[in-house]
Short mmCIF file of C-alpha atoms in Angstrom, two decimals:
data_model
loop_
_atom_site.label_atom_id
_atom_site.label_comp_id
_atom_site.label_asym_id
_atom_site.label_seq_id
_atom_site.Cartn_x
_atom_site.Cartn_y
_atom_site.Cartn_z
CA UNK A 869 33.34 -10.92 136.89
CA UNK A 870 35.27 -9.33 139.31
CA UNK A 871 33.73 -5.99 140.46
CA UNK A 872 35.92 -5.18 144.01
CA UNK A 873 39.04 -3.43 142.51
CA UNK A 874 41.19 -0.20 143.08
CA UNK A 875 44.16 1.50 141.27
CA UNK A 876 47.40 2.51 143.38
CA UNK A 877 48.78 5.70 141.83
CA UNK A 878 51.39 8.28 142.60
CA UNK A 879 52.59 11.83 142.44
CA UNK A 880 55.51 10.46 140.71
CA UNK A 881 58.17 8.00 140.17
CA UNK A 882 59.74 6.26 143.61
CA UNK A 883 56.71 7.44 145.65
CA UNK A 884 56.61 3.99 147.24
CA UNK A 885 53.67 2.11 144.73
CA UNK A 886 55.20 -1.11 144.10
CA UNK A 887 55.48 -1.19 148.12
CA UNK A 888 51.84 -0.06 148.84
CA UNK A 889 50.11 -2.23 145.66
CA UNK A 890 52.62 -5.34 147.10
CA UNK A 891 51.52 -4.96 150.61
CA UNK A 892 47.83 -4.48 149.77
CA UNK A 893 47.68 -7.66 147.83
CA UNK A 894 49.52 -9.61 150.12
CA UNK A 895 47.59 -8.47 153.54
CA UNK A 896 44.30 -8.76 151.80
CA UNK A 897 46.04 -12.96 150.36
CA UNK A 898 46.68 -13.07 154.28
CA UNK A 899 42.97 -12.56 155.11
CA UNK A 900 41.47 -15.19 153.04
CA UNK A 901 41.11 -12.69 149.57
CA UNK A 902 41.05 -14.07 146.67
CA UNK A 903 43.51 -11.02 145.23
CA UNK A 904 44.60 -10.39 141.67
CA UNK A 905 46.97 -7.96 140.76
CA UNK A 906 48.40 -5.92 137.81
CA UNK A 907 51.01 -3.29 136.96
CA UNK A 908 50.21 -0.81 134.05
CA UNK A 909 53.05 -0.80 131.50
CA UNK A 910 55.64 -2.25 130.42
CA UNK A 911 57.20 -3.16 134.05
CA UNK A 912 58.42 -7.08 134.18
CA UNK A 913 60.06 -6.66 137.55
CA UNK A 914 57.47 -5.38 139.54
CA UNK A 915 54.67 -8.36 138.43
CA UNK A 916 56.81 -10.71 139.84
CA UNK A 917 56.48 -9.51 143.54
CA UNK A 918 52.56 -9.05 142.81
CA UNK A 919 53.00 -12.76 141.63
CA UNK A 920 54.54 -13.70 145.43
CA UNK A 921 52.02 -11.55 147.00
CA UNK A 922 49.00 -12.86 145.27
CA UNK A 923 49.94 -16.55 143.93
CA UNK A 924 49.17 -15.68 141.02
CA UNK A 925 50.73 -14.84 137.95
CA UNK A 926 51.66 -10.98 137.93
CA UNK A 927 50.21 -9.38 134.70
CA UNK A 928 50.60 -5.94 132.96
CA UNK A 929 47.76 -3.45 131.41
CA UNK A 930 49.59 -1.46 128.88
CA UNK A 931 47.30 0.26 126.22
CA UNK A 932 50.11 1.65 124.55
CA UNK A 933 51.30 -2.35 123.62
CA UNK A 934 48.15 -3.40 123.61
CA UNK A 935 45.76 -1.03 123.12
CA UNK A 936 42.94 0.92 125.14
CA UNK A 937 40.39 -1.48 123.46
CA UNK A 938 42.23 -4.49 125.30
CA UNK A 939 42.22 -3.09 128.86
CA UNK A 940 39.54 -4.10 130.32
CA UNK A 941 39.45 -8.05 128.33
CA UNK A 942 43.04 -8.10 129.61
CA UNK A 943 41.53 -7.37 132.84
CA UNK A 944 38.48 -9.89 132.89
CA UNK A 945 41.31 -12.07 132.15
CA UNK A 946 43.69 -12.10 134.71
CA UNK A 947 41.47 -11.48 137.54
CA UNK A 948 38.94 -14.46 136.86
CA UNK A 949 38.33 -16.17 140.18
CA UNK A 950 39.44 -13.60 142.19
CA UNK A 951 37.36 -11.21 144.44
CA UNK A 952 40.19 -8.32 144.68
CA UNK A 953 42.25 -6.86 142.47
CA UNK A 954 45.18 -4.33 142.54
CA UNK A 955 46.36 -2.15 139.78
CA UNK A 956 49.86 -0.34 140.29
CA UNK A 957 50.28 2.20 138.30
CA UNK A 958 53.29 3.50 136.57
CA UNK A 959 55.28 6.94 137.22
CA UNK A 960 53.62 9.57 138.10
CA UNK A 961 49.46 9.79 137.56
CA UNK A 962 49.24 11.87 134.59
CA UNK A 963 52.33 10.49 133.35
CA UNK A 964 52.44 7.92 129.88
CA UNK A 965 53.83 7.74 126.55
CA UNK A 966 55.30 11.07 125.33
CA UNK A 967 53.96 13.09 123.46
CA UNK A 968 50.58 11.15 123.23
CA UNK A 969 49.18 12.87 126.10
CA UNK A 970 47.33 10.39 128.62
CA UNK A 971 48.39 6.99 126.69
CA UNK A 972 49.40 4.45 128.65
CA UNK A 973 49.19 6.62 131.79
CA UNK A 974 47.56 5.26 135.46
CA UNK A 975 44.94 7.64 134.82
CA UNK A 976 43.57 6.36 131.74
CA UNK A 977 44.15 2.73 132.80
CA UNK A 978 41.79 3.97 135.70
CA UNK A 979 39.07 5.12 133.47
CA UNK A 980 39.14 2.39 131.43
CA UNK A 981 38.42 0.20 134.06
CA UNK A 982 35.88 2.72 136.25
CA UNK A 983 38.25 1.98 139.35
CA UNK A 984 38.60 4.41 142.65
CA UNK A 985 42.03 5.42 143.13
CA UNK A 986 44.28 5.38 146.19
CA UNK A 987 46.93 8.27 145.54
CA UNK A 988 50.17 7.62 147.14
CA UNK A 989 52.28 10.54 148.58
CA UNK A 990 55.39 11.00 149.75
CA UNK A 991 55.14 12.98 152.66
CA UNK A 992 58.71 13.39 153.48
CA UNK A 993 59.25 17.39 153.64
CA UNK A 994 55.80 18.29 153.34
CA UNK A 995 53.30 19.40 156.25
CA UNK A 996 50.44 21.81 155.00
CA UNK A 997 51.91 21.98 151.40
CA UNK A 998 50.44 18.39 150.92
CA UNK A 999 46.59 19.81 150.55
CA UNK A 1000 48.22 21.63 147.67
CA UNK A 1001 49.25 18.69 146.23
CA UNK A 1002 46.84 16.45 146.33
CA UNK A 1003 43.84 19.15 145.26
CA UNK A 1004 45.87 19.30 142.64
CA UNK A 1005 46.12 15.92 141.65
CA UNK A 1006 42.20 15.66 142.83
CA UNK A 1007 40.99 18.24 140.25
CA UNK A 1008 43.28 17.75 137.20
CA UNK A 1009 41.43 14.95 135.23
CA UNK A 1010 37.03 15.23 136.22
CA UNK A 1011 36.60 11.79 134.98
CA UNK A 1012 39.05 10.49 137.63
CA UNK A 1013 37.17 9.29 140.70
CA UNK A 1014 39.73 9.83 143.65
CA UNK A 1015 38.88 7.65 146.61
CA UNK A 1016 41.64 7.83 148.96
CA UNK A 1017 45.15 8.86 150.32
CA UNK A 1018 48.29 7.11 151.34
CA UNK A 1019 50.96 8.82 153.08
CA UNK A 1020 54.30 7.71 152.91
CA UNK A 1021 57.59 8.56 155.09
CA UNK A 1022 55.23 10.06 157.47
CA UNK A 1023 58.02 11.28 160.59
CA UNK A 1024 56.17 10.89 163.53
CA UNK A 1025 52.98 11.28 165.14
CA UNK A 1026 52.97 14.93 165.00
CA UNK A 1027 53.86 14.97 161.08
CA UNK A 1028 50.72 12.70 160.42
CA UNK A 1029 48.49 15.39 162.74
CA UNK A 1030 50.17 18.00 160.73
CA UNK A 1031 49.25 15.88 157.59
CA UNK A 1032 45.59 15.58 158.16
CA UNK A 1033 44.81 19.02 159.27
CA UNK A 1034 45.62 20.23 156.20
CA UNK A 1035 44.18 17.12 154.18
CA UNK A 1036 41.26 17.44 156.21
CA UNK A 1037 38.99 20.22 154.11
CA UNK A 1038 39.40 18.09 150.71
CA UNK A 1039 37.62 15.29 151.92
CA UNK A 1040 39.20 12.70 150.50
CA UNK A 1041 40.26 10.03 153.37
CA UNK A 1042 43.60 9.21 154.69
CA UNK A 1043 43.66 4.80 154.14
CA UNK A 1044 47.08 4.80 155.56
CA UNK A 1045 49.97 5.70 156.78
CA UNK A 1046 53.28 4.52 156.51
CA UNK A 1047 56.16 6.04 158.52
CA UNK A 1048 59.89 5.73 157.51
CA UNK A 1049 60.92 2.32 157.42
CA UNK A 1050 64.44 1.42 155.90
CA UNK A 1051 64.15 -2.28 156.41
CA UNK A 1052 60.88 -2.65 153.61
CA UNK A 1053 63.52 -1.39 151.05
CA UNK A 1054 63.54 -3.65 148.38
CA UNK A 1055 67.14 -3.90 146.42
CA UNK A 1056 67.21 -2.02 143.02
CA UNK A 1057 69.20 -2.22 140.21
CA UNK A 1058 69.91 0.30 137.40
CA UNK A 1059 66.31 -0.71 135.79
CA UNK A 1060 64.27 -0.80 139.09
CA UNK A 1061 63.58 -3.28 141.63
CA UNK A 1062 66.20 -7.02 141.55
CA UNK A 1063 63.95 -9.27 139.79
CA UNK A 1064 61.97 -11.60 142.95
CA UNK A 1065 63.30 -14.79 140.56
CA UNK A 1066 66.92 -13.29 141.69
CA UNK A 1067 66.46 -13.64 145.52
CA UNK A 1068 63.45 -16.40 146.07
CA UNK A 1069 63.79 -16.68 149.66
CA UNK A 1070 64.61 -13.08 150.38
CA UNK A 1071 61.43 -11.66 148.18
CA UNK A 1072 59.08 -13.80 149.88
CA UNK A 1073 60.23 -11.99 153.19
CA UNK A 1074 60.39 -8.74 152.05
CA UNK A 1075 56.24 -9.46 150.67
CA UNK A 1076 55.56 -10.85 153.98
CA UNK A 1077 57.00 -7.69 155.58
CA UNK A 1078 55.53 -5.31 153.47
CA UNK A 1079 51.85 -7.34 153.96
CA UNK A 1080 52.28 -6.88 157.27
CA UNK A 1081 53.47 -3.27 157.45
CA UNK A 1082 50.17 -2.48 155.22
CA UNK A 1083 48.05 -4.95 157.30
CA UNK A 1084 49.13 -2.53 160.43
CA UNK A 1085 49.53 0.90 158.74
CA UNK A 1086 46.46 0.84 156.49
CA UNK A 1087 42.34 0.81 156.90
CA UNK A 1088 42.04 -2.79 155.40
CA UNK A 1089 37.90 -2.25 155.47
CA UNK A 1090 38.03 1.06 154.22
CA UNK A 1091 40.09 0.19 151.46
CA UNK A 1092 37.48 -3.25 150.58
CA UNK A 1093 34.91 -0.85 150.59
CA UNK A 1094 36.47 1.32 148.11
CA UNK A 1095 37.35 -1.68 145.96
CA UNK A 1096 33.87 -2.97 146.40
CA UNK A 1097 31.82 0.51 145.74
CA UNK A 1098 33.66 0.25 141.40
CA UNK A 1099 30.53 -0.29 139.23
CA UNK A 1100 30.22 -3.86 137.80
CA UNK A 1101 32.63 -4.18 134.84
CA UNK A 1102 30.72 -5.87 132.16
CA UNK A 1103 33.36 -6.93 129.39
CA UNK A 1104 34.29 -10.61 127.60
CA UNK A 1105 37.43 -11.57 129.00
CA UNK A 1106 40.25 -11.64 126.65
CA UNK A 1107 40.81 -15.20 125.10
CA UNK A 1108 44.21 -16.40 123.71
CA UNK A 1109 42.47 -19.44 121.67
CA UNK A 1110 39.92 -16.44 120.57
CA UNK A 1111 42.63 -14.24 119.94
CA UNK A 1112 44.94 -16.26 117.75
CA UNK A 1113 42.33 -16.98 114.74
CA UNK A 1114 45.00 -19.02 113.60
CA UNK A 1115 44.90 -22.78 111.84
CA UNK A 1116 46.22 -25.62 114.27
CA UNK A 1117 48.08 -28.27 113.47
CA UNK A 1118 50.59 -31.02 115.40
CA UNK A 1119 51.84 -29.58 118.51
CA UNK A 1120 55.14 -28.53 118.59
CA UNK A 1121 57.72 -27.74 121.62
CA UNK A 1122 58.88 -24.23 122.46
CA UNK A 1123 62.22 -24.03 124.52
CA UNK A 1124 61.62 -20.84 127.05
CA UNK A 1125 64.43 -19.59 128.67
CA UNK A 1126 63.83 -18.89 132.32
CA UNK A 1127 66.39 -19.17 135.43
CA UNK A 1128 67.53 -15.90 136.95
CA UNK A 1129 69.05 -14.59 134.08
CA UNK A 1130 65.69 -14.60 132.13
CA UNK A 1131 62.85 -13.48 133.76
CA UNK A 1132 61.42 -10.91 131.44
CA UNK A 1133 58.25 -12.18 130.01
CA UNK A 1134 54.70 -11.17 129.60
CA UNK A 1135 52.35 -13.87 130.58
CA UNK A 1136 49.95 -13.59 127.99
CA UNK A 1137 52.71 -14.32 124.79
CA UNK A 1138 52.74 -17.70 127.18
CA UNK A 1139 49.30 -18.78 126.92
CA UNK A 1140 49.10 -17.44 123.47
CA UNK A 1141 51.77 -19.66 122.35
CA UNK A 1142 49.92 -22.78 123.81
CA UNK A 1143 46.78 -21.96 122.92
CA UNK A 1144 48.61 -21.77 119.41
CA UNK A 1145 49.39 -24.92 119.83
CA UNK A 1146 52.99 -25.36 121.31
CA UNK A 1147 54.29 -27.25 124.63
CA UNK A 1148 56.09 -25.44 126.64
CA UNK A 1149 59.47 -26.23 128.17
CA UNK A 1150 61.16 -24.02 130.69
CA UNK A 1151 65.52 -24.00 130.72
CA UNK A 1152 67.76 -22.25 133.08
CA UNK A 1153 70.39 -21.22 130.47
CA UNK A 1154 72.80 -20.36 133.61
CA UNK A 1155 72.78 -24.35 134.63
CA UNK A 1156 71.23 -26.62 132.36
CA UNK A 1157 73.97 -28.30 129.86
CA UNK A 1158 70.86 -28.67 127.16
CA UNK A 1159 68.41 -27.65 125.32
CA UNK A 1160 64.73 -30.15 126.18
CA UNK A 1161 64.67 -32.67 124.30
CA UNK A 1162 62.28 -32.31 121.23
CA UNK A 1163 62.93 -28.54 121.16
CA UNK A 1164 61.37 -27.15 118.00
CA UNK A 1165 61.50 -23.08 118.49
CA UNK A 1166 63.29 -21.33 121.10
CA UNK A 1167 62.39 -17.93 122.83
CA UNK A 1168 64.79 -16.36 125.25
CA UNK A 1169 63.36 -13.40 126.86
CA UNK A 1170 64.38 -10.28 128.63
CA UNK A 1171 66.42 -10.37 131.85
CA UNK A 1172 69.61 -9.45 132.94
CA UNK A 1173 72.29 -11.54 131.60
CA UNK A 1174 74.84 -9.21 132.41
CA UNK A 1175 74.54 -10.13 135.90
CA UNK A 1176 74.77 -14.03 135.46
CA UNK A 1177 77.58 -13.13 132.37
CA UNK A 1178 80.43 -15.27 134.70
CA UNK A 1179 77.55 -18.45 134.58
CA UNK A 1180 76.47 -17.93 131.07
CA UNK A 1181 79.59 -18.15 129.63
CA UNK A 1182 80.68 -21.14 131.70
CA UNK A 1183 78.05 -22.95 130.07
CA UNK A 1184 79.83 -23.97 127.25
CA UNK A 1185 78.03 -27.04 126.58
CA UNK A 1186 74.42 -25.24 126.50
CA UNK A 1187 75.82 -22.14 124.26
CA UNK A 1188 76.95 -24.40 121.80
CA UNK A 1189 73.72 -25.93 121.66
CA UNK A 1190 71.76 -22.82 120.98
CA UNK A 1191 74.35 -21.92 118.62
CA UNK A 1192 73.87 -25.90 116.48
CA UNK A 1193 69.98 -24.58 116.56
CA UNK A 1194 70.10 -21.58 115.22
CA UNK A 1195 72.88 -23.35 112.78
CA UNK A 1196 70.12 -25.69 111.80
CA UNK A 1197 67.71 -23.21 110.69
CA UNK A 1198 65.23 -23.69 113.63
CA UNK A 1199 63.21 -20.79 114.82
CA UNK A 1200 64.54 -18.62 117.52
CA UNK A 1201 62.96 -15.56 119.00
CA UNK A 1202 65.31 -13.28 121.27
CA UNK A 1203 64.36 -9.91 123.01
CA UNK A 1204 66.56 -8.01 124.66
CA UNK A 1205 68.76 -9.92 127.05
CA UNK A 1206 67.85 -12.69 124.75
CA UNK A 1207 69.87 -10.69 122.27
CA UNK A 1208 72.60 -10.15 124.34
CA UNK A 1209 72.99 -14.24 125.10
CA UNK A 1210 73.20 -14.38 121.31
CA UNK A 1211 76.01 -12.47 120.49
CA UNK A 1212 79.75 -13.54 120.24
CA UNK A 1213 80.50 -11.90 123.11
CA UNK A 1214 79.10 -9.83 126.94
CA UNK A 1215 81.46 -7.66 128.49
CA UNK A 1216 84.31 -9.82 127.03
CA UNK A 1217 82.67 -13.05 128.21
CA UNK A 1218 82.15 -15.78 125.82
CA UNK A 1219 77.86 -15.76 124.69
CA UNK A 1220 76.69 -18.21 122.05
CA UNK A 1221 77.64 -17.01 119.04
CA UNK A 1222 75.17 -16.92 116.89
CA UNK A 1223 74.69 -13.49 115.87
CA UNK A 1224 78.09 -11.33 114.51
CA UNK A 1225 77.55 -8.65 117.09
CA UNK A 1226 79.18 -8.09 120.53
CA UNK A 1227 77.45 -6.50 123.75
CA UNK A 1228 78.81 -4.30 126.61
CA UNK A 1229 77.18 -2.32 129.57
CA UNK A 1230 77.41 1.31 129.40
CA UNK A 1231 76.28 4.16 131.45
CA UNK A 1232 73.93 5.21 128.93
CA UNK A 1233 69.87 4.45 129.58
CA UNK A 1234 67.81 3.70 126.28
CA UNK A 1235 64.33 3.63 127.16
CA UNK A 1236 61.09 4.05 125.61
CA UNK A 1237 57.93 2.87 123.45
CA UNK A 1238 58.68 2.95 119.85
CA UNK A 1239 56.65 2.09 116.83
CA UNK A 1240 57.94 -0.24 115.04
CA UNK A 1241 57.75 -1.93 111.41
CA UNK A 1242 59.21 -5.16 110.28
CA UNK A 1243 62.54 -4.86 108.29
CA UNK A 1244 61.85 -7.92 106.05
CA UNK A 1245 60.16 -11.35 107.01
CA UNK A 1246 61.22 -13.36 109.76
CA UNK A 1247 59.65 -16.54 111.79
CA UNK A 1248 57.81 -13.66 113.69
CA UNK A 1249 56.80 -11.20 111.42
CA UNK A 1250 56.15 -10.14 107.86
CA UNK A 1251 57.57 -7.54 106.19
CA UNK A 1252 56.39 -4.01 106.81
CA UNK A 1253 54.22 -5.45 110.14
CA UNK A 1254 53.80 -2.32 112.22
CA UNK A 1255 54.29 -3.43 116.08
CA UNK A 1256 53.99 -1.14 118.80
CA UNK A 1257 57.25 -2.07 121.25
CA UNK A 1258 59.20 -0.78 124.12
CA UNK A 1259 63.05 -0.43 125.06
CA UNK A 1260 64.61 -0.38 128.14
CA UNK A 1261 68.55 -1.38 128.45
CA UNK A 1262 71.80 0.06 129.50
CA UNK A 1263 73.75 -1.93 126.90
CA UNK A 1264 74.61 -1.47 123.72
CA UNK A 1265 75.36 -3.97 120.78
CA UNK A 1266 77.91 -3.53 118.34
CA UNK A 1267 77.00 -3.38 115.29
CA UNK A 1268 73.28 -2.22 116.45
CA UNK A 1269 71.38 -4.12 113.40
CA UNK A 1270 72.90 -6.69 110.85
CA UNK A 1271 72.62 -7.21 106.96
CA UNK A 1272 68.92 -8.11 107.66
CA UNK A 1273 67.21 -6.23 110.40
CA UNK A 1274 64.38 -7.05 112.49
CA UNK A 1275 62.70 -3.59 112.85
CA UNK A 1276 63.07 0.09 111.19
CA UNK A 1277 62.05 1.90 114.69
CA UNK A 1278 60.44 5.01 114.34
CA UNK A 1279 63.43 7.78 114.71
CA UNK A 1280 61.42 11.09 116.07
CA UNK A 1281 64.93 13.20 116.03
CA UNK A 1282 65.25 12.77 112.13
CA UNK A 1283 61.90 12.04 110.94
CA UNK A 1284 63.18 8.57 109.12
CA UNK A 1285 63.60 5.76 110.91
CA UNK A 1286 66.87 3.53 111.92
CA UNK A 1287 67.36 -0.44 111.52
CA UNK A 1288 67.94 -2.51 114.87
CA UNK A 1289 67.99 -5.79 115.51
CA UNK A 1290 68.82 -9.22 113.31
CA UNK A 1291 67.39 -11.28 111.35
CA UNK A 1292 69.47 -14.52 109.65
CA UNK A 1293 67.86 -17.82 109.39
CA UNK A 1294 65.68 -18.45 111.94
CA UNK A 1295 66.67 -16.55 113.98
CA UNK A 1296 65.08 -12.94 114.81
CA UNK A 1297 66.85 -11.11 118.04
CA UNK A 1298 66.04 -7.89 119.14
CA UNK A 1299 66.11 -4.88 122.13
CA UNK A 1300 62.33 -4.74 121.50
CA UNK A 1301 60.03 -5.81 123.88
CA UNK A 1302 56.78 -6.55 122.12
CA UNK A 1303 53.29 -7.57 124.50
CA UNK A 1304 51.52 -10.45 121.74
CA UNK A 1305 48.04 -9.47 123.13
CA UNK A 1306 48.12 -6.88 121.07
CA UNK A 1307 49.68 -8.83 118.11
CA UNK A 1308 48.40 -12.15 118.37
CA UNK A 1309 49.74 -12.86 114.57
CA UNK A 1310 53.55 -13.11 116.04
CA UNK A 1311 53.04 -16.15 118.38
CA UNK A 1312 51.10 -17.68 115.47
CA UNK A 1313 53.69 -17.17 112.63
CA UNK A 1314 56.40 -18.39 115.18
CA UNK A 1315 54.85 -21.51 115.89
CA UNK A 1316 54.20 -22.48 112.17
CA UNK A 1317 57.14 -21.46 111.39
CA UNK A 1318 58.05 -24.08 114.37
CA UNK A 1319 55.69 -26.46 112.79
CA UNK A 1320 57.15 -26.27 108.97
CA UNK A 1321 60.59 -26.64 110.28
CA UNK A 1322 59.55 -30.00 112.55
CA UNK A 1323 58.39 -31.45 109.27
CA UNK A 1324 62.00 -30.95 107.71
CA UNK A 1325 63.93 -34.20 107.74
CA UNK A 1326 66.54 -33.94 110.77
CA UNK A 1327 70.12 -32.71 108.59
CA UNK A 1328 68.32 -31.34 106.18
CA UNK A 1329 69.74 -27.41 105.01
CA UNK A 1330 68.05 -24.70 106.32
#
């Protein structure tokens, strides 16, 4: 398998990673590499500018979904038939799951996978102060293995002088440099980076750009011979068919949604859902007036709804198709923005209908993993299930869990744990984000639940 990789960390949050990691995949695509690359946790944004960079899909390592034991066959996975690969990590270094000390950090992603690291810093405001910094970050963890330096929002040629003198007794090499450069920006929203689905033409510039401003600023040998020095990673690549240890049966047809609304969805619950034995059909539920034909389970995905709200609700024809569905008993899986589509109502706009809830923005940021178990049974879980999950919205649904809920979360403040979610039917809608690597049993239940329902005689009652 692949052996040539290398992790792109940072002293925190904003640093510039998803720049560096992007523009390191894409100059290395733009000499003839063969370049995989991955984002630790539960990011879906930043994947899909790896995915642009790299041509292939973007992928997450998140042993907090997933589990540390499912790094590295995650790994093996998604960079078969490569030669390169790129791991960007997530906040800063040390920085993962609270209160579970270095889950789901970059660091122990690192480990896991014996890579050299390149440590981005921002070098804005700092001249000699950055040795401090960086010996820090050098020293903290032994079993991290250090390899290199980036410095961004370097000033001038003086600054980077400055820079290196004092970098100079750690002996860790400077791989590049990146001065202040305003036009790589990438457009953010309120959870990160606008989704590359959301402006096509404009992200495949802004790659290009940022390939080239790494292809200039950065020691493209040095860093392949960092990437190439990682021991050999000897581990069975993760296998959805493998995984699944589930009966098959007739194939069935899962509706995904997809478009720029929906864009939040981890690769792997894809190919575990047709190695379980479903078709997949992509719909754009901003434009399409229907559901594909021969739909037997739907799953709409994360995204941002609230920014297509205006084309959503003009498409009357396709909400009150998704609403007959779900009338019908069919199984539907929503997460997230999924949920939002599902409810009578967005910011006052018209949504499908199918759930007795309504949805607004606020100013208020819910975020975090949360362990989770499973309210009652549903097409995706049975009851009590424990699933590890993540949130990460700025809306809020009222009421926050129906009659039936899909999950009791964990609640840290009180020590219990609070309902969230629905459950009615077929259908099962939900803010959690849940990574089926680690639970290969949801895919599977969904599509026989699929499967049972197919074999119902069309107007039959739920």
């Amino acid at each position: 398998m692949v052996t040539a990789r290398v992790v792109v960390a940072g002293t925190h949050s904003g640093v510039g990673k998803t720049s560096v990691a992007t523009g390191l995949a894409a100059a290395f695509a733009a000499r003839g590499r063969r370049v995989a690359a991955f984002k630790v946790g539960p990011d879906f944004i930043d994947p899909s500018y790896h995915a642009i960079a790299t041509g292939r899909p973007g992928r997450n390592l998140d042993p907090f979904l997933c589990g540390p034991e499912l790094v590295r066959p995650l790994f093996a996975h998604g960079a078969a038939g490569t030669d390169l690969a790129v791991v960007e990590g997530v906040m800063g270094m040390f920085d993962g799951a609270a209160g579970a000390g270095e889950l789901a950090s970059t660091a122990q992603v690192a480990k896991l996978l014996d890579a050299p690291v390149l440590l981005v810093v921002d070098a804005g405001g700092l001249s000699r102060s950055v040795a401090a910094v960086v010996h820090g970050y050098a020293t903290w963890d032994p079993g991290l293995r250090l390899a290199g330096l980036v410095l961004n929002r370097v000033a001038s040629d003086r600054h980077e002088q400055l820079l290196r003198d004092a970098l100079a007794p750690l002996g860790l090499p400077v791989v590049a440099v990146l001065r202040r450069r305003a036009a790589l920006a990438t457009p953010e929203r309120h959870l990160g980076l606008v989704p590359a689905a959301e402006r096509q033409a404009e992200a495949g510039r802004t790659v290009a750009a940022l390939g080239a401003a790494l292809a200039e600023a950065a020691d493209l040998d040095a860093i392949a011979a960092l990437a190439a020095a990682a021991p050999t990673l000897a581990t069975a690549p993760w296998d959805p068919a493998t995984a699944l240890a589930a009966p098959g049966g007739p194939p069935v047809r899962v509706a995904v949604a997809a478009g720029p609304a929906f864009t939040f969805v981890y690769q792997e619950n894809l190919e575990l859902l047709e190695a379980a034995g479903a078709e997949l059909a992509g719909f754009d539920p901003t434009a399409d007036p229907s559901l594909p034909d021969g739909t037997d389970a739907l799953y709409l995905g994360g995204g941002f709804p609230e920014t297509y709200g205006e084309a959503l609700a003009a498409n009357q024809p396709l909400r009150a198709a998704v609403r007959g569905f779900a009338a019908a008993g069919r199984p539907l899986v929503a997460e997230c923005g999924g949920l939002l589509y599902l409810g009578r109502s967005l910011d006052g706009r018209p949504m499908c209908g199918v759930l007795p809830a309504d949805a607004r923005m606020t100013g208020r940021l819910t975020l975090g993993y949360r362990h989770a178990r499973a309210a009652g049974p549903s097409v995706l879980a049975g009851q009590g299930q424990a699933v590890p999950g993540h949130e990460f919205h700025y809306s809020a649904v009222d009421p926050p869990a129906g009659p039936s809920p899909a999950w009791l979360l964990d609640d840290r403040r009180s020590g219990g744990s609070r309902p969230e979610g629905f459950v009615a039917g077929g259908v099962h809608a939900s803010y959690l984000h849940t990574h089926w690597a680690g639970q290969p049993a949801l895919p599977a239940r969904l599509v026989a639940a699929a499967r049972a329902r197919a074999a119902v005689p069309v107007g039959t009652a739920p």
